[in-house]
Amino acid sequence: KDFGGICFSPDGRQILLGIRSSERLQYGCRLYDSTTRKLLLSSPESAASSVLFSPDGQWLVVHNGETIKIHQASSGKERLKLAEAAEVWPVAISADSRRLATTQHIWDLATGKIATDLKPGVGNIGSFSPDGSRLATIGSQGIDLWDTASGQRTFTLRGFAEGPRALQFTPDGHRIITIADTVKIWDAAP
């Protein structure tokens, strides 16, 4: 109830904790050393309902229910504030840590500008392909594959008794693993 999320840094040396409501702790996010448990930084802000590290470990992504904020991991300094509808979580970050996908856009994290509009808006964000050229999302009909340059849906994987809850590209980008009523592996070769 008090905590909005927790994740390890890619190297496992830090733990990011999101606090959304607490009588004991101030709202926001905390970054701890995973070995010593020393508090490295604290970002008091509105409730942190979800938290995420970028794959390169340089950025902290914090969702507070209304906006997504990107903080520099080394200093905690806010780098970007992306305002969208409240239902933008989960998000996906490309393997090169340069782009972030939300339900409506793909954002360039260097500039904070929209790189691509997703047309029409997507359901839940799943993951970028390893090369960043495609985005897999959980839609009402199954798994939608999007071209990240054009923002166009290119294909939909169907065949779920109930909607998928999670998905991930394989490291080579040729398959997608999904979890729904069963675990399935799909051919997703470009």
JSON list of C-alpha atoms in Angstrom, two decimals:
[
{"chain": "A", "resi": 1, "resn": "LYS", "atom": "CA", "xyz": [0.00, 0.00, 0.00]},
{"chain": "A", "resi": 2, "resn": "ASP", "atom": "CA", "xyz": [2.81, 2.41, 0.87]},
{"chain": "A", "resi": 3, "resn": "PHE", "atom": "CA", "xyz": [5.16, 1.44, -1.94]},
{"chain": "A", "resi": 4, "resn": "GLY", "atom": "CA", "xyz": [4.65, 2.11, -5.61]},
{"chain": "A", "resi": 5, "resn": "GLY", "atom": "CA", "xyz": [7.51, 0.11, -7.02]},
{"chain": "A", "resi": 6, "resn": "ILE", "atom": "CA", "xyz": [10.99, -1.23, -6.55]},
{"chain": "A", "resi": 7, "resn": "CYS", "atom": "CA", "xyz": [13.74, -2.12, -9.00]},
{"chain": "A", "resi": 8, "resn": "PHE", "atom": "CA", "xyz": [17.46, -2.84, -9.14]},
{"chain": "A", "resi": 9, "resn": "SER", "atom": "CA", "xyz": [19.87, -0.86, -11.26]},
{"chain": "A", "resi": 10, "resn": "PRO", "atom": "CA", "xyz": [21.14, -2.85, -14.28]},
{"chain": "A", "resi": 11, "resn": "ASP", "atom": "CA", "xyz": [24.42, -3.58, -12.46]},
{"chain": "A", "resi": 12, "resn": "GLY", "atom": "CA", "xyz": [22.59, -4.62, -9.28]},
{"chain": "A", "resi": 13, "resn": "ARG", "atom": "CA", "xyz": [24.44, -2.10, -7.11]},
{"chain": "A", "resi": 14, "resn": "GLN", "atom": "CA", "xyz": [21.48, 0.19, -6.41]},
{"chain": "A", "resi": 15, "resn": "ILE", "atom": "CA", "xyz": [17.82, -0.19, -5.46]},
{"chain": "A", "resi": 16, "resn": "LEU", "atom": "CA", "xyz": [15.22, 2.35, -6.51]},
{"chain": "A", "resi": 17, "resn": "LEU", "atom": "CA", "xyz": [12.14, 2.53, -4.29]},
{"chain": "A", "resi": 18, "resn": "GLY", "atom": "CA", "xyz": [8.95, 4.44, -5.12]},
{"chain": "A", "resi": 19, "resn": "ILE", "atom": "CA", "xyz": [6.74, 5.60, -2.27]},
{"chain": "A", "resi": 20, "resn": "ARG", "atom": "CA", "xyz": [3.16, 6.53, -3.08]},
{"chain": "A", "resi": 21, "resn": "SER", "atom": "CA", "xyz": [1.60, 6.92, 0.38]},
{"chain": "A", "resi": 22, "resn": "SER", "atom": "CA", "xyz": [2.97, 6.45, 3.83]},
{"chain": "A", "resi": 23, "resn": "GLU", "atom": "CA", "xyz": [2.53, 7.60, 7.38]},
{"chain": "A", "resi": 24, "resn": "ARG", "atom": "CA", "xyz": [6.19, 6.79, 8.04]},
{"chain": "A", "resi": 25, "resn": "LEU", "atom": "CA", "xyz": [7.98, 7.97, 4.92]},
{"chain": "A", "resi": 26, "resn": "GLN", "atom": "CA", "xyz": [7.84, 11.09, 2.78]},
{"chain": "A", "resi": 27, "resn": "TYR", "atom": "CA", "xyz": [6.40, 10.67, -0.72]},
{"chain": "A", "resi": 28, "resn": "GLY", "atom": "CA", "xyz": [8.77, 10.34, -3.65]},
{"chain": "A", "resi": 29, "resn": "CYS", "atom": "CA", "xyz": [11.58, 7.99, -4.56]},
{"chain": "A", "resi": 30, "resn": "ARG", "atom": "CA", "xyz": [14.69, 6.81, -2.76]},
{"chain": "A", "resi": 31, "resn": "LEU", "atom": "CA", "xyz": [17.88, 5.37, -4.21]},
{"chain": "A", "resi": 32, "resn": "TYR", "atom": "CA", "xyz": [19.87, 3.02, -1.96]},
{"chain": "A", "resi": 33, "resn": "ASP", "atom": "CA", "xyz": [23.19, 1.20, -2.20]},
{"chain": "A", "resi": 34, "resn": "SER", "atom": "CA", "xyz": [22.11, -2.46, -2.40]},
{"chain": "A", "resi": 35, "resn": "THR", "atom": "CA", "xyz": [25.05, -3.71, -0.33]},
{"chain": "A", "resi": 36, "resn": "THR", "atom": "CA", "xyz": [25.35, -1.11, 2.44]},
{"chain": "A", "resi": 37, "resn": "ARG", "atom": "CA", "xyz": [21.67, 0.00, 2.34]},
{"chain": "A", "resi": 38, "resn": "LYS", "atom": "CA", "xyz": [22.94, 3.58, 2.50]},
{"chain": "A", "resi": 39, "resn": "LEU", "atom": "CA", "xyz": [20.54, 6.19, 1.16]},
{"chain": "A", "resi": 40, "resn": "LEU", "atom": "CA", "xyz": [22.21, 7.70, -1.92]},
{"chain": "A", "resi": 41, "resn": "LEU", "atom": "CA", "xyz": [19.51, 10.18, -2.87]},
{"chain": "A", "resi": 42, "resn": "SER", "atom": "CA", "xyz": [15.99, 11.11, -2.04]},
{"chain": "A", "resi": 43, "resn": "SER", "atom": "CA", "xyz": [13.60, 12.89, -4.34]},
{"chain": "A", "resi": 44, "resn": "PRO", "atom": "CA", "xyz": [10.62, 14.16, -2.37]},
{"chain": "A", "resi": 45, "resn": "GLU", "atom": "CA", "xyz": [7.83, 14.89, -4.78]},
{"chain": "A", "resi": 46, "resn": "SER", "atom": "CA", "xyz": [4.33, 13.70, -5.30]},
{"chain": "A", "resi": 47, "resn": "ALA", "atom": "CA", "xyz": [3.63, 10.02, -4.83]},
{"chain": "A", "resi": 48, "resn": "ALA", "atom": "CA", "xyz": [5.86, 7.73, -6.87]},
{"chain": "A", "resi": 49, "resn": "SER", "atom": "CA", "xyz": [3.46, 5.03, -8.01]},
{"chain": "A", "resi": 50, "resn": "SER", "atom": "CA", "xyz": [5.97, 3.28, -10.32]},
{"chain": "A", "resi": 51, "resn": "VAL", "atom": "CA", "xyz": [9.75, 3.40, -10.80]},
{"chain": "A", "resi": 52, "resn": "LEU", "atom": "CA", "xyz": [12.20, 2.09, -13.38]},
{"chain": "A", "resi": 53, "resn": "PHE", "atom": "CA", "xyz": [15.91, 2.31, -14.28]},
{"chain": "A", "resi": 54, "resn": "SER", "atom": "CA", "xyz": [17.01, 2.86, -17.88]},
{"chain": "A", "resi": 55, "resn": "PRO", "atom": "CA", "xyz": [19.00, -0.11, -19.29]},
{"chain": "A", "resi": 56, "resn": "ASP", "atom": "CA", "xyz": [22.25, 1.92, -19.15]},
{"chain": "A", "resi": 57, "resn": "GLY", "atom": "CA", "xyz": [21.59, 2.84, -15.50]},
{"chain": "A", "resi": 58, "resn": "GLN", "atom": "CA", "xyz": [21.86, 6.57, -16.14]},
{"chain": "A", "resi": 59, "resn": "TRP", "atom": "CA", "xyz": [18.17, 7.49, -15.80]},
{"chain": "A", "resi": 60, "resn": "LEU", "atom": "CA", "xyz": [15.49, 6.97, -13.18]},
{"chain": "A", "resi": 61, "resn": "VAL", "atom": "CA", "xyz": [11.95, 6.92, -14.51]},
{"chain": "A", "resi": 62, "resn": "VAL", "atom": "CA", "xyz": [9.29, 7.91, -11.97]},
{"chain": "A", "resi": 63, "resn": "HIS", "atom": "CA", "xyz": [5.55, 7.86, -12.59]},
{"chain": "A", "resi": 64, "resn": "ASN", "atom": "CA", "xyz": [3.39, 9.71, -10.08]},
{"chain": "A", "resi": 65, "resn": "GLY", "atom": "CA", "xyz": [-0.03, 8.98, -11.53]},
{"chain": "A", "resi": 66, "resn": "GLU", "atom": "CA", "xyz": [-0.12, 12.14, -13.67]},
{"chain": "A", "resi": 67, "resn": "THR", "atom": "CA", "xyz": [3.30, 12.62, -15.22]},
{"chain": "A", "resi": 68, "resn": "ILE", "atom": "CA", "xyz": [6.47, 10.71, -15.93]},
{"chain": "A", "resi": 69, "resn": "LYS", "atom": "CA", "xyz": [9.65, 12.29, -14.65]},
{"chain": "A", "resi": 70, "resn": "ILE", "atom": "CA", "xyz": [13.13, 11.33, -15.79]},
{"chain": "A", "resi": 71, "resn": "HIS", "atom": "CA", "xyz": [15.89, 11.93, -13.24]},
{"chain": "A", "resi": 72, "resn": "GLN", "atom": "CA", "xyz": [19.64, 11.63, -13.64]},
{"chain": "A", "resi": 73, "resn": "ALA", "atom": "CA", "xyz": [20.60, 8.57, -11.54]},
{"chain": "A", "resi": 74, "resn": "SER", "atom": "CA", "xyz": [23.91, 10.04, -10.35]},
{"chain": "A", "resi": 75, "resn": "SER", "atom": "CA", "xyz": [22.47, 13.27, -8.96]},
{"chain": "A", "resi": 76, "resn": "GLY", "atom": "CA", "xyz": [18.70, 12.81, -8.80]},
{"chain": "A", "resi": 77, "resn": "LYS", "atom": "CA", "xyz": [18.31, 16.00, -10.82]},
{"chain": "A", "resi": 78, "resn": "GLU", "atom": "CA", "xyz": [15.10, 16.10, -12.85]},
{"chain": "A", "resi": 79, "resn": "ARG", "atom": "CA", "xyz": [15.99, 15.96, -16.54]},
{"chain": "A", "resi": 80, "resn": "LEU", "atom": "CA", "xyz": [12.55, 15.72, -18.17]},
{"chain": "A", "resi": 81, "resn": "LYS", "atom": "CA", "xyz": [8.90, 15.87, -17.28]},
{"chain": "A", "resi": 82, "resn": "LEU", "atom": "CA", "xyz": [6.58, 14.12, -19.71]},
{"chain": "A", "resi": 83, "resn": "ALA", "atom": "CA", "xyz": [2.94, 15.06, -19.25]},
{"chain": "A", "resi": 84, "resn": "GLU", "atom": "CA", "xyz": [0.38, 12.59, -20.55]},
{"chain": "A", "resi": 85, "resn": "ALA", "atom": "CA", "xyz": [-2.80, 10.98, -19.35]},
{"chain": "A", "resi": 86, "resn": "ALA", "atom": "CA", "xyz": [-2.57, 9.25, -15.99]},
{"chain": "A", "resi": 87, "resn": "GLU", "atom": "CA", "xyz": [-2.76, 5.76, -17.49]},
{"chain": "A", "resi": 88, "resn": "VAL", "atom": "CA", "xyz": [0.68, 5.79, -19.13]},
{"chain": "A", "resi": 89, "resn": "TRP", "atom": "CA", "xyz": [2.31, 3.06, -17.08]},
{"chain": "A", "resi": 90, "resn": "PRO", "atom": "CA", "xyz": [3.88, 0.68, -17.83]},
{"chain": "A", "resi": 91, "resn": "VAL", "atom": "CA", "xyz": [6.42, 2.26, -20.12]},
{"chain": "A", "resi": 92, "resn": "ALA", "atom": "CA", "xyz": [9.27, 0.73, -22.11]},
{"chain": "A", "resi": 93, "resn": "ILE", "atom": "CA", "xyz": [12.77, 2.07, -22.63]},
{"chain": "A", "resi": 94, "resn": "SER", "atom": "CA", "xyz": [14.79, 1.09, -25.67]},
{"chain": "A", "resi": 95, "resn": "ALA", "atom": "CA", "xyz": [17.91, -1.04, -25.11]},
{"chain": "A", "resi": 96, "resn": "ASP", "atom": "CA", "xyz": [20.13, 1.95, -25.98]},
{"chain": "A", "resi": 97, "resn": "SER", "atom": "CA", "xyz": [18.28, 4.07, -23.34]},
{"chain": "A", "resi": 98, "resn": "ARG", "atom": "CA", "xyz": [17.54, 6.76, -25.95]},
{"chain": "A", "resi": 99, "resn": "ARG", "atom": "CA", "xyz": [13.76, 6.36, -26.30]},
{"chain": "A", "resi": 100, "resn": "LEU", "atom": "CA", "xyz": [10.82, 5.83, -23.97]},
{"chain": "A", "resi": 101, "resn": "ALA", "atom": "CA", "xyz": [7.44, 4.51, -25.13]},
{"chain": "A", "resi": 102, "resn": "THR", "atom": "CA", "xyz": [4.15, 5.47, -23.49]},
{"chain": "A", "resi": 103, "resn": "THR", "atom": "CA", "xyz": [0.60, 4.69, -24.58]},
{"chain": "A", "resi": 104, "resn": "GLN", "atom": "CA", "xyz": [0.53, 7.58, -27.06]},
{"chain": "A", "resi": 105, "resn": "HIS", "atom": "CA", "xyz": [4.11, 8.43, -28.03]},
{"chain": "A", "resi": 106, "resn": "ILE", "atom": "CA", "xyz": [7.71, 7.40, -28.34]},
{"chain": "A", "resi": 107, "resn": "TRP", "atom": "CA", "xyz": [9.83, 10.08, -26.67]},
{"chain": "A", "resi": 108, "resn": "ASP", "atom": "CA", "xyz": [13.43, 11.05, -27.43]},
{"chain": "A", "resi": 109, "resn": "LEU", "atom": "CA", "xyz": [15.06, 11.12, -23.99]},
{"chain": "A", "resi": 110, "resn": "ALA", "atom": "CA", "xyz": [17.91, 13.38, -25.14]},
{"chain": "A", "resi": 111, "resn": "THR", "atom": "CA", "xyz": [15.58, 16.18, -26.22]},
{"chain": "A", "resi": 112, "resn": "GLY", "atom": "CA", "xyz": [12.40, 15.43, -24.26]},
{"chain": "A", "resi": 113, "resn": "LYS", "atom": "CA", "xyz": [10.44, 15.75, -27.49]},
{"chain": "A", "resi": 114, "resn": "ILE", "atom": "CA", "xyz": [8.05, 13.34, -29.12]},
{"chain": "A", "resi": 115, "resn": "ALA", "atom": "CA", "xyz": [9.95, 11.26, -31.68]},
{"chain": "A", "resi": 116, "resn": "THR", "atom": "CA", "xyz": [6.95, 9.28, -32.95]},
{"chain": "A", "resi": 117, "resn": "ASP", "atom": "CA", "xyz": [3.20, 9.36, -32.42]},
{"chain": "A", "resi": 118, "resn": "LEU", "atom": "CA", "xyz": [1.60, 5.93, -32.04]},
{"chain": "A", "resi": 119, "resn": "LYS", "atom": "CA", "xyz": [-1.51, 5.78, -34.23]},
{"chain": "A", "resi": 120, "resn": "PRO", "atom": "CA", "xyz": [-4.01, 4.99, -32.91]},
{"chain": "A", "resi": 121, "resn": "GLY", "atom": "CA", "xyz": [-2.89, 4.95, -29.28]},
{"chain": "A", "resi": 122, "resn": "VAL", "atom": "CA", "xyz": [-1.84, 1.60, -27.89]},
{"chain": "A", "resi": 123, "resn": "GLY", "atom": "CA", "xyz": [-2.91, -0.50, -24.93]},
{"chain": "A", "resi": 124, "resn": "ASN", "atom": "CA", "xyz": [-0.30, -1.51, -22.37]},
{"chain": "A", "resi": 125, "resn": "ILE", "atom": "CA", "xyz": [3.31, -1.05, -23.36]},
{"chain": "A", "resi": 126, "resn": "GLY", "atom": "CA", "xyz": [5.33, -4.24, -23.57]},
{"chain": "A", "resi": 127, "resn": "SER", "atom": "CA", "xyz": [8.86, -3.88, -24.89]},
{"chain": "A", "resi": 128, "resn": "PHE", "atom": "CA", "xyz": [11.08, -2.57, -27.64]},
{"chain": "A", "resi": 129, "resn": "SER", "atom": "CA", "xyz": [12.79, -5.07, -29.92]},
{"chain": "A", "resi": 130, "resn": "PRO", "atom": "CA", "xyz": [16.52, -5.29, -29.10]},
{"chain": "A", "resi": 131, "resn": "ASP", "atom": "CA", "xyz": [17.40, -3.13, -32.14]},
{"chain": "A", "resi": 132, "resn": "GLY", "atom": "CA", "xyz": [14.68, -0.58, -31.25]},
{"chain": "A", "resi": 133, "resn": "SER", "atom": "CA", "xyz": [12.95, -0.80, -34.63]},
{"chain": "A", "resi": 134, "resn": "ARG", "atom": "CA", "xyz": [9.76, -2.37, -33.29]},
{"chain": "A", "resi": 135, "resn": "LEU", "atom": "CA", "xyz": [7.57, -2.01, -30.21]},
{"chain": "A", "resi": 136, "resn": "ALA", "atom": "CA", "xyz": [5.32, -4.79, -28.90]},
{"chain": "A", "resi": 137, "resn": "THR", "atom": "CA", "xyz": [2.23, -3.76, -26.96]},
{"chain": "A", "resi": 138, "resn": "ILE", "atom": "CA", "xyz": [-0.70, -5.52, -25.33]},
{"chain": "A", "resi": 139, "resn": "GLY", "atom": "CA", "xyz": [-3.86, -4.54, -27.20]},
{"chain": "A", "resi": 140, "resn": "SER", "atom": "CA", "xyz": [-7.47, -5.60, -26.95]},
{"chain": "A", "resi": 141, "resn": "GLN", "atom": "CA", "xyz": [-7.06, -8.10, -29.79]},
{"chain": "A", "resi": 142, "resn": "GLY", "atom": "CA", "xyz": [-3.70, -9.55, -28.73]},
{"chain": "A", "resi": 143, "resn": "ILE", "atom": "CA", "xyz": [-0.12, -8.41, -29.17]},
{"chain": "A", "resi": 144, "resn": "ASP", "atom": "CA", "xyz": [0.37, -5.46, -31.52]},
{"chain": "A", "resi": 145, "resn": "LEU", "atom": "CA", "xyz": [3.70, -4.85, -33.26]},
{"chain": "A", "resi": 146, "resn": "TRP", "atom": "CA", "xyz": [4.54, -1.25, -34.18]},
{"chain": "A", "resi": 147, "resn": "ASP", "atom": "CA", "xyz": [7.15, 0.28, -36.43]},
{"chain": "A", "resi": 148, "resn": "THR", "atom": "CA", "xyz": [8.91, 2.77, -34.14]},
{"chain": "A", "resi": 149, "resn": "ALA", "atom": "CA", "xyz": [9.93, 5.11, -36.96]},
{"chain": "A", "resi": 150, "resn": "SER", "atom": "CA", "xyz": [6.46, 5.55, -38.47]},
{"chain": "A", "resi": 151, "resn": "GLY", "atom": "CA", "xyz": [4.30, 4.82, -35.41]},
{"chain": "A", "resi": 152, "resn": "GLN", "atom": "CA", "xyz": [2.16, 2.49, -37.50]},
{"chain": "A", "resi": 153, "resn": "ARG", "atom": "CA", "xyz": [0.86, -0.87, -36.31]},
{"chain": "A", "resi": 154, "resn": "THR", "atom": "CA", "xyz": [2.40, -3.50, -38.59]},
{"chain": "A", "resi": 155, "resn": "PHE", "atom": "CA", "xyz": [0.96, -6.74, -37.25]},
{"chain": "A", "resi": 156, "resn": "THR", "atom": "CA", "xyz": [-1.24, -8.23, -34.51]},
{"chain": "A", "resi": 157, "resn": "LEU", "atom": "CA", "xyz": [-0.58, -11.62, -32.91]},
{"chain": "A", "resi": 158, "resn": "ARG", "atom": "CA", "xyz": [-3.93, -13.20, -32.00]},
{"chain": "A", "resi": 159, "resn": "GLY", "atom": "CA", "xyz": [-4.93, -16.36, -30.21]},
{"chain": "A", "resi": 160, "resn": "PHE", "atom": "CA", "xyz": [-5.43, -15.66, -26.51]},
{"chain": "A", "resi": 161, "resn": "ALA", "atom": "CA", "xyz": [-8.26, -17.12, -24.43]},
{"chain": "A", "resi": 162, "resn": "GLU", "atom": "CA", "xyz": [-7.72, -14.21, -22.08]},
{"chain": "A", "resi": 163, "resn": "GLY", "atom": "CA", "xyz": [-5.70, -11.05, -22.67]},
{"chain": "A", "resi": 164, "resn": "PRO", "atom": "CA", "xyz": [-1.94, -11.29, -22.26]},
{"chain": "A", "resi": 165, "resn": "ARG", "atom": "CA", "xyz": [-0.54, -9.78, -19.05]},
{"chain": "A", "resi": 166, "resn": "ALA", "atom": "CA", "xyz": [3.13, -9.48, -19.96]},
{"chain": "A", "resi": 167, "resn": "LEU", "atom": "CA", "xyz": [5.46, -9.88, -22.89]},
{"chain": "A", "resi": 168, "resn": "GLN", "atom": "CA", "xyz": [9.11, -9.62, -23.83]},
{"chain": "A", "resi": 169, "resn": "PHE", "atom": "CA", "xyz": [11.15, -9.87, -27.02]},
{"chain": "A", "resi": 170, "resn": "THR", "atom": "CA", "xyz": [13.84, -12.55, -27.08]},
{"chain": "A", "resi": 171, "resn": "PRO", "atom": "CA", "xyz": [17.40, -11.13, -27.19]},
{"chain": "A", "resi": 172, "resn": "ASP", "atom": "CA", "xyz": [17.66, -11.77, -30.95]},
{"chain": "A", "resi": 173, "resn": "GLY", "atom": "CA", "xyz": [14.32, -9.99, -31.59]},
{"chain": "A", "resi": 174, "resn": "HIS", "atom": "CA", "xyz": [12.91, -12.90, -33.60]},
{"chain": "A", "resi": 175, "resn": "ARG", "atom": "CA", "xyz": [10.40, -14.12, -31.02]},
{"chain": "A", "resi": 176, "resn": "ILE", "atom": "CA", "xyz": [8.11, -12.75, -28.32]},
{"chain": "A", "resi": 177, "resn": "ILE", "atom": "CA", "xyz": [7.26, -14.58, -25.13]},
{"chain": "A", "resi": 178, "resn": "THR", "atom": "CA", "xyz": [3.85, -13.83, -23.62]},
{"chain": "A", "resi": 179, "resn": "ILE", "atom": "CA", "xyz": [2.12, -14.71, -20.38]},
{"chain": "A", "resi": 180, "resn": "ALA", "atom": "CA", "xyz": [-1.66, -14.99, -20.40]},
{"chain": "A", "resi": 181, "resn": "ASP", "atom": "CA", "xyz": [-3.67, -18.11, -19.64]},
{"chain": "A", "resi": 182, "resn": "THR", "atom": "CA", "xyz": [-0.51, -19.97, -20.72]},
{"chain": "A", "resi": 183, "resn": "VAL", "atom": "CA", "xyz": [3.05, -19.05, -21.67]},
{"chain": "A", "resi": 184, "resn": "LYS", "atom": "CA", "xyz": [3.50, -18.82, -25.44]},
{"chain": "A", "resi": 185, "resn": "ILE", "atom": "CA", "xyz": [6.43, -18.10, -27.71]},
{"chain": "A", "resi": 186, "resn": "TRP", "atom": "CA", "xyz": [5.55, -16.34, -30.96]},
{"chain": "A", "resi": 187, "resn": "ASP", "atom": "CA", "xyz": [7.46, -15.89, -34.19]},
{"chain": "A", "resi": 188, "resn": "ALA", "atom": "CA", "xyz": [8.08, -12.15, -34.53]},
{"chain": "A", "resi": 189, "resn": "ALA", "atom": "CA", "xyz": [10.88, -12.10, -37.09]},
{"chain": "A", "resi": 190, "resn": "PRO", "atom": "CA", "xyz": [10.90, -8.85, -39.05]}
]
